[in-house]
Amino acid sequence: MEVHGVSAEEVRRGPPNPLGVRVLRVLFVLALVAAATGAVAAAPSDAAQPCASVGPALTALGLSAHPQSGGVVMWSGHVASWDGLPLDVDVTMPASAAACPAPFVAFAHGWGNSKTDWESPTASSTNANKSGWNNVSFASRGYAVLNYSARGWHGSCGPDSSSDPLKSPAGLPAACTAGGRQYWVHLDDLRYEIRDVQWLIGRLVDAGVADPARLGVTGGSYGGGVSWLAALANDRAMCGGVGWSAANGADPCARKGNGDLVPWRTPKGTPLHIAAAVPEYTWASLALALLPNGRASDGRPGAPPSGDLTKPIGVPIESYVTGLYIDGYEPPAIQNGFYQPPTSTDDTANLPLWSTLVQAGVNTVGVSVPGVSGIVDNSIYQLEHFKSPLSPLLPVDAKVPVLQIQGNTDPLFPPIHAQLNYQKVKAFAADYPIGDVYGDVGHSYASNPPDVWAAFNQKANAFMDHYLRGSGSAPALDVSALLTRCRPGQEKNAVTTVAGPTLAALAHGTRVLSASGGGSTSNVPLGVEGPASDPILNGGAAGQVAPFGTGCRVMSATTDPGVAAWTYPVDQGFTLAGPPVVNFTVQTSAPDAEIAARLWDLSPDGKQTLISRGVYRLAGTPTAPSGPIAFELSANAWRVPAGDKLKLEVAGADAPYFQVDAIPSVTNVSAANVSAASVSLPVAEGPPTQAASAAPAASVSPARTSASPASLPATGGDGARAVVLGAALRMAAAGLRRLLRTSQSG
């Protein structure tokens, strides 16, 4: 063992004087404390050299230099990964006189994007999410920065690597396909994409570029998944990927099982460790994100307990599932990425097959069909075990500091994902160093206000500088929510923040709004509310199918036919600070049905603005169970002024956002008990007793249909309507990439 240049023999023998002994012991104890807490800034691990000295090592990696403004230099090229697959890489280095090995940040890009996602010619940017948070902004402060394209995307054996005029895999170079290399997208798989970035970091450490004790990771959306997975993998790499290159020497995963973890080391054997991570608007569970079943809960007082996130099978978020799949890969002219080819036998990321099953209609009856059930079970297993931070294969065993931001208005990865990740690490240690920020950011229909991003980027830079550079005081790692400002009349309000030491502490009380009555609803989508509130159909290019605009969903107040609705007058303003919980009773004769709920803010100007929504899968044999149900809608931070009304809607279909169930159903919805159907709201004001007593009496709007329940259309949806809707979604997907980038979703 060697401690700061002192040999093991000198430690045993001791320094020549007692004072030296005491100093050494103090330093050793401090080192142990630092290792135990994981919450102090790492010190540089090696003697510093000018960064100009690493040029030959970067050239040897296959990179070439391109000087940028401000003295920083970008090195670009392809670096072979652990299996030999060439990854498209940019490494932005600080000015030549800066010290190397340097503190280091890896940026991971979003779905459909490339290494350029977080790059900018200057530290500032017209993209609010990226301004002050990009390769040049970090390099100008002395960091080495990695930007890379993940395997299967663009220049990393994606369409940009293909010489075929149609950009098909047939034109890929041999380096992408030799030896059966799995060049296609694996959905941030720990065994592939995460091992790729771990390998790249290791090569840069061996090259003298990056300090192994001061490694940071960040990214948004798909890249946010990389950030969380890399942080939770900590100093470990996951085995199970196919194709280790013999040119790399001995495989550390030799004789290891699929999903086993091995120490994360550089090719030359240096131990590696993530010292800080900043994930943005990303997921905890891919199954929960793409097929929510209504069983997720943040566990706050009064909330229903969290259940199994995969059983029963959830309801696909149809518009996003369709749009994202097309955005990634749409023959014959392919632009962004490759999914596995039809000739492949890879069952770890069979996106074409999984997409086909989803589009055929996913429900509890369909997934139980022999031959289908095994495929569905495997797909869920792959999503949850190898591509999700909640994976049971990723036990938390160290305090890697994390600062995460999640979108209160993000319909792809809503706040529950950040909450579940928060709960996972806090279960390991109550003092785990994690900070949470919630705001109107992320994927459409988030507004991504520039002032919100400016505030977060300032905090995130201070976070990285403290833990990676050792500069500045430790940032406050609390939980805060910035109020959403998209209700008419609030757009120009200043940023207002609700903060607390924990998630539950954001709300100081509970306001319960209740009403009697009810109605019936079928799974035939009627009216304009569904299309008008969809995040994709109306979120892309101007002039698209039904252009209601970007940002929060605001429309003229209305209630669709066949929707049960309750309105609640608000005589005393309050601030929602968390997820609403809905309670009502349901009854259906169908074996499978979905219950979708939307919560609207009705303002006096005749507009309604969507606050939150959610879905709950009913399933049973031979009929779905009847009775009271309770589930959380998506959390938000929202000021409801006195004089507004809140409207709770319950529908058997909320299309096109949620996929319409293929099984015909009519569901009666009524009060959860003899007196009321209710929505329970965590609020920032007052003690719980005062908040509850302040709840006003509510008025009831019955389902807006003149038909009796028995005469409602009992079908799974109009076939012609489905065809038109599918075409509309494909048109919307054509603008999805533009939408994701303008929304800063990455």
Tab-separated table of N, CA and C in Angstrom, residues 195-261:
chain	number	residue	atom	x	y	z
A	195	ARG	N	-21.573	0.155	-20.640
A	195	ARG	CA	-20.203	-0.353	-20.702
A	195	ARG	C	-19.395	0.421	-21.742
A	196	ASP	N	-20.063	0.882	-22.826
A	196	ASP	CA	-19.367	1.695	-23.829
A	196	ASP	C	-18.799	2.969	-23.216
A	197	VAL	N	-19.650	3.724	-22.501
A	197	VAL	CA	-19.162	4.986	-21.945
A	197	VAL	C	-18.138	4.727	-20.849
A	198	GLN	N	-18.304	3.658	-20.094
A	198	GLN	CA	-17.297	3.311	-19.097
A	198	GLN	C	-15.956	3.002	-19.769
A	199	TRP	N	-16.000	2.323	-20.908
A	199	TRP	CA	-14.781	1.998	-21.639
A	199	TRP	C	-14.111	3.264	-22.165
A	200	LEU	N	-14.914	4.176	-22.737
A	200	LEU	CA	-14.350	5.422	-23.257
A	200	LEU	C	-13.690	6.228	-22.144
A	201	ILE	N	-14.348	6.311	-21.004
A	201	ILE	CA	-13.759	7.036	-19.870
A	201	ILE	C	-12.438	6.390	-19.467
A	202	GLY	N	-12.416	5.057	-19.445
A	202	GLY	CA	-11.183	4.361	-19.090
A	202	GLY	C	-10.047	4.648	-20.053
A	203	ARG	N	-10.350	4.713	-21.352
A	203	ARG	CA	-9.313	5.024	-22.336
A	203	ARG	C	-8.765	6.431	-22.104
A	204	LEU	N	-9.634	7.369	-21.754
A	204	LEU	CA	-9.191	8.751	-21.542
A	204	LEU	C	-8.405	8.902	-20.241
A	205	VAL	N	-8.737	8.092	-19.252
A	205	VAL	CA	-7.919	8.093	-18.028
A	205	VAL	C	-6.531	7.548	-18.334
A	206	ASP	N	-6.467	6.437	-19.060
A	206	ASP	CA	-5.170	5.871	-19.421
A	206	ASP	C	-4.349	6.830	-20.281
A	207	ALA	N	-5.038	7.693	-21.060
A	207	ALA	CA	-4.341	8.655	-21.914
A	207	ALA	C	-3.859	9.874	-21.148
A	208	GLY	N	-4.144	9.952	-19.853
A	208	GLY	CA	-3.726	11.098	-19.056
A	208	GLY	C	-4.633	12.297	-19.184
A	209	VAL	N	-5.805	12.114	-19.818
A	209	VAL	CA	-6.748	13.217	-20.030
A	209	VAL	C	-7.611	13.447	-18.797
A	210	ALA	N	-8.193	12.375	-18.264
A	210	ALA	CA	-9.181	12.474	-17.194
A	210	ALA	C	-8.629	11.940	-15.889
A	211	ASP	N	-8.971	12.611	-14.811
A	211	ASP	CA	-8.561	12.210	-13.473
A	211	ASP	C	-9.534	11.136	-12.973
A	212	PRO	N	-9.070	9.936	-12.651
A	212	PRO	CA	-9.980	8.854	-12.248
A	212	PRO	C	-10.750	9.131	-10.972
A	213	ALA	N	-10.315	10.096	-10.174
A	213	ALA	CA	-11.010	10.426	-8.932
A	213	ALA	C	-11.985	11.579	-9.096
A	214	ARG	N	-12.030	12.179	-10.309
A	214	ARG	CA	-12.881	13.358	-10.500
A	214	ARG	C	-13.679	13.215	-11.795
A	215	LEU	N	-14.512	12.163	-11.853
A	215	LEU	CA	-15.292	11.841	-13.037
A	215	LEU	C	-16.760	12.202	-12.819
A	216	GLY	N	-17.328	12.938	-13.751
A	216	GLY	CA	-18.738	13.307	-13.682
A	216	GLY	C	-19.471	12.868	-14.938
A	217	VAL	N	-20.788	12.625	-14.810
A	217	VAL	CA	-21.624	12.253	-15.949
A	217	VAL	C	-22.901	13.091	-15.920
A	218	THR	N	-23.392	13.421	-17.108
A	218	THR	CA	-24.646	14.167	-17.205
A	218	THR	C	-25.276	13.902	-18.558
A	219	GLY	N	-26.512	14.295	-18.710
A	219	GLY	CA	-27.245	14.136	-19.963
A	219	GLY	C	-28.725	14.248	-19.690
A	220	GLY	N	-29.504	14.415	-20.759
A	220	GLY	CA	-30.943	14.563	-20.611
A	220	GLY	C	-31.696	13.478	-21.349
A	221	SER	N	-32.837	13.069	-20.796
A	221	SER	CA	-33.709	12.080	-21.411
A	221	SER	C	-32.964	10.760	-21.564
A	222	TYR	N	-32.723	10.306	-22.789
A	222	TYR	CA	-31.954	9.080	-23.023
A	222	TYR	C	-30.573	9.190	-22.378
A	223	GLY	N	-29.969	10.381	-22.466
A	223	GLY	CA	-28.681	10.616	-21.815
A	223	GLY	C	-28.790	10.711	-20.309
A	224	GLY	N	-29.962	11.126	-19.805
A	224	GLY	CA	-30.174	11.110	-18.367
A	224	GLY	C	-30.190	9.695	-17.834
A	225	GLY	N	-30.719	8.753	-18.653
A	225	GLY	CA	-30.669	7.348	-18.268
A	225	GLY	C	-29.243	6.864	-18.126
A	226	VAL	N	-28.374	7.260	-19.068
A	226	VAL	CA	-26.957	6.922	-18.963
A	226	VAL	C	-26.383	7.461	-17.656
A	227	SER	N	-26.731	8.706	-17.315
A	227	SER	CA	-26.186	9.342	-16.110
A	227	SER	C	-26.563	8.572	-14.856
A	228	TRP	N	-27.845	8.226	-14.706
A	228	TRP	CA	-28.274	7.493	-13.518
A	228	TRP	C	-27.654	6.092	-13.475
A	229	LEU	N	-27.675	5.400	-14.611
A	229	LEU	CA	-27.149	4.037	-14.632
A	229	LEU	C	-25.656	4.007	-14.338
A	230	ALA	N	-24.911	4.961	-14.890
A	230	ALA	CA	-23.475	5.018	-14.621
A	230	ALA	C	-23.202	5.336	-13.156
A	231	ALA	N	-24.012	6.228	-12.574
A	231	ALA	CA	-23.823	6.586	-11.168
A	231	ALA	C	-24.127	5.401	-10.254
A	232	LEU	N	-25.202	4.663	-10.552
A	232	LEU	CA	-25.568	3.538	-9.707
A	232	LEU	C	-24.636	2.345	-9.918
A	233	ALA	N	-24.115	2.198	-11.146
A	233	ALA	CA	-23.120	1.144	-11.364
A	233	ALA	C	-21.870	1.438	-10.555
A	234	ASN	N	-21.639	2.757	-10.308
A	234	ASN	CA	-20.558	3.208	-9.441
A	234	ASN	C	-19.221	2.706	-9.957
A	235	ASP	N	-18.516	1.922	-9.203
A	235	ASP	CA	-17.203	1.449	-9.642
A	235	ASP	C	-17.284	0.024	-10.178
A	236	ARG	N	-18.423	-0.284	-10.857
A	236	ARG	CA	-18.643	-1.632	-11.366
A	236	ARG	C	-19.084	-1.572	-12.824
A	237	ALA	N	-18.816	-2.616	-13.565
A	237	ALA	CA	-19.321	-2.774	-14.925
A	237	ALA	C	-20.147	-4.048	-14.967
A	238	MET	N	-21.183	-4.065	-15.838
A	238	MET	CA	-22.073	-5.222	-15.896
A	238	MET	C	-21.694	-6.133	-17.054
A	239	CYS	N	-21.661	-7.416	-16.761
A	239	CYS	CA	-21.352	-8.437	-17.760
A	239	CYS	C	-22.624	-8.894	-18.474
A	240	GLY	N	-22.416	-9.558	-19.591
A	240	GLY	CA	-23.542	-10.096	-20.360
A	240	GLY	C	-23.567	-9.631	-21.793
A	241	GLY	N	-22.808	-8.577	-22.106
A	241	GLY	CA	-22.721	-8.128	-23.486
A	241	GLY	C	-21.941	-9.120	-24.333
A	242	VAL	N	-22.314	-9.219	-25.597
A	242	VAL	CA	-21.700	-10.185	-26.499
A	242	VAL	C	-20.598	-9.519	-27.312
A	243	GLY	N	-19.420	-10.178	-27.423
A	243	GLY	CA	-18.452	-9.737	-28.406
A	243	GLY	C	-17.191	-9.087	-27.895
A	244	TRP	N	-16.719	-9.404	-26.687
A	244	TRP	CA	-15.465	-8.823	-26.199
A	244	TRP	C	-14.364	-8.987	-27.240
A	245	SER	N	-13.625	-7.918	-27.493
A	245	SER	CA	-12.551	-7.953	-28.479
A	245	SER	C	-11.279	-8.504	-27.852
A	246	ALA	N	-10.729	-9.542	-28.483
A	246	ALA	CA	-9.506	-10.156	-27.964
A	246	ALA	C	-8.342	-9.186	-27.968
A	247	ALA	N	-8.423	-8.138	-28.800
A	247	ALA	CA	-7.351	-7.149	-28.848
A	247	ALA	C	-7.218	-6.385	-27.537
A	248	ASN	N	-8.231	-6.466	-26.683
A	248	ASN	CA	-8.214	-5.750	-25.408
A	248	ASN	C	-7.607	-6.572	-24.273
A	249	GLY	N	-7.154	-7.760	-24.580
A	249	GLY	CA	-6.586	-8.592	-23.535
A	249	GLY	C	-7.641	-9.447	-22.866
A	250	ALA	N	-7.423	-9.751	-21.591
A	250	ALA	CA	-8.335	-10.632	-20.864
A	250	ALA	C	-9.655	-9.932	-20.584
A	251	ASP	N	-10.743	-10.642	-20.798
A	251	ASP	CA	-12.081	-10.105	-20.548
A	251	ASP	C	-12.385	-10.207	-19.056
A	252	PRO	N	-12.635	-9.070	-18.368
A	252	PRO	CA	-12.954	-9.148	-16.933
A	252	PRO	C	-14.260	-9.879	-16.667
A	253	CYS	N	-15.083	-10.062	-17.713
A	253	CYS	CA	-16.355	-10.764	-17.543
A	253	CYS	C	-16.267	-12.244	-17.900
A	254	ALA	N	-15.057	-12.724	-18.206
A	254	ALA	CA	-14.897	-14.145	-18.491
A	254	ALA	C	-15.357	-14.972	-17.294
A	255	ARG	N	-16.155	-15.992	-17.582
A	255	ARG	CA	-16.694	-16.901	-16.557
A	255	ARG	C	-17.662	-16.202	-15.607
A	256	LYS	N	-18.172	-15.050	-16.013
A	256	LYS	CA	-19.195	-14.361	-15.234
A	256	LYS	C	-20.561	-14.555	-15.906
A	257	GLY	N	-21.620	-14.433	-15.115
A	257	GLY	CA	-22.961	-14.619	-15.638
A	257	GLY	C	-23.569	-13.335	-16.167
A	258	ASN	N	-24.648	-13.481	-16.903
A	258	ASN	CA	-25.385	-12.344	-17.438
A	258	ASN	C	-25.925	-11.494	-16.288
A	259	GLY	N	-25.507	-10.228	-16.235
A	259	GLY	CA	-25.946	-9.341	-15.162
A	259	GLY	C	-24.996	-9.272	-13.988
A	260	ASP	N	-23.946	-10.093	-13.987
A	260	ASP	CA	-22.950	-10.009	-12.917
A	260	ASP	C	-22.187	-8.689	-13.020
A	261	LEU	N	-21.700	-8.223	-11.882
A	261	LEU	CA	-20.934	-6.984	-11.825
A	261	LEU	C	-19.472	-7.282	-11.518
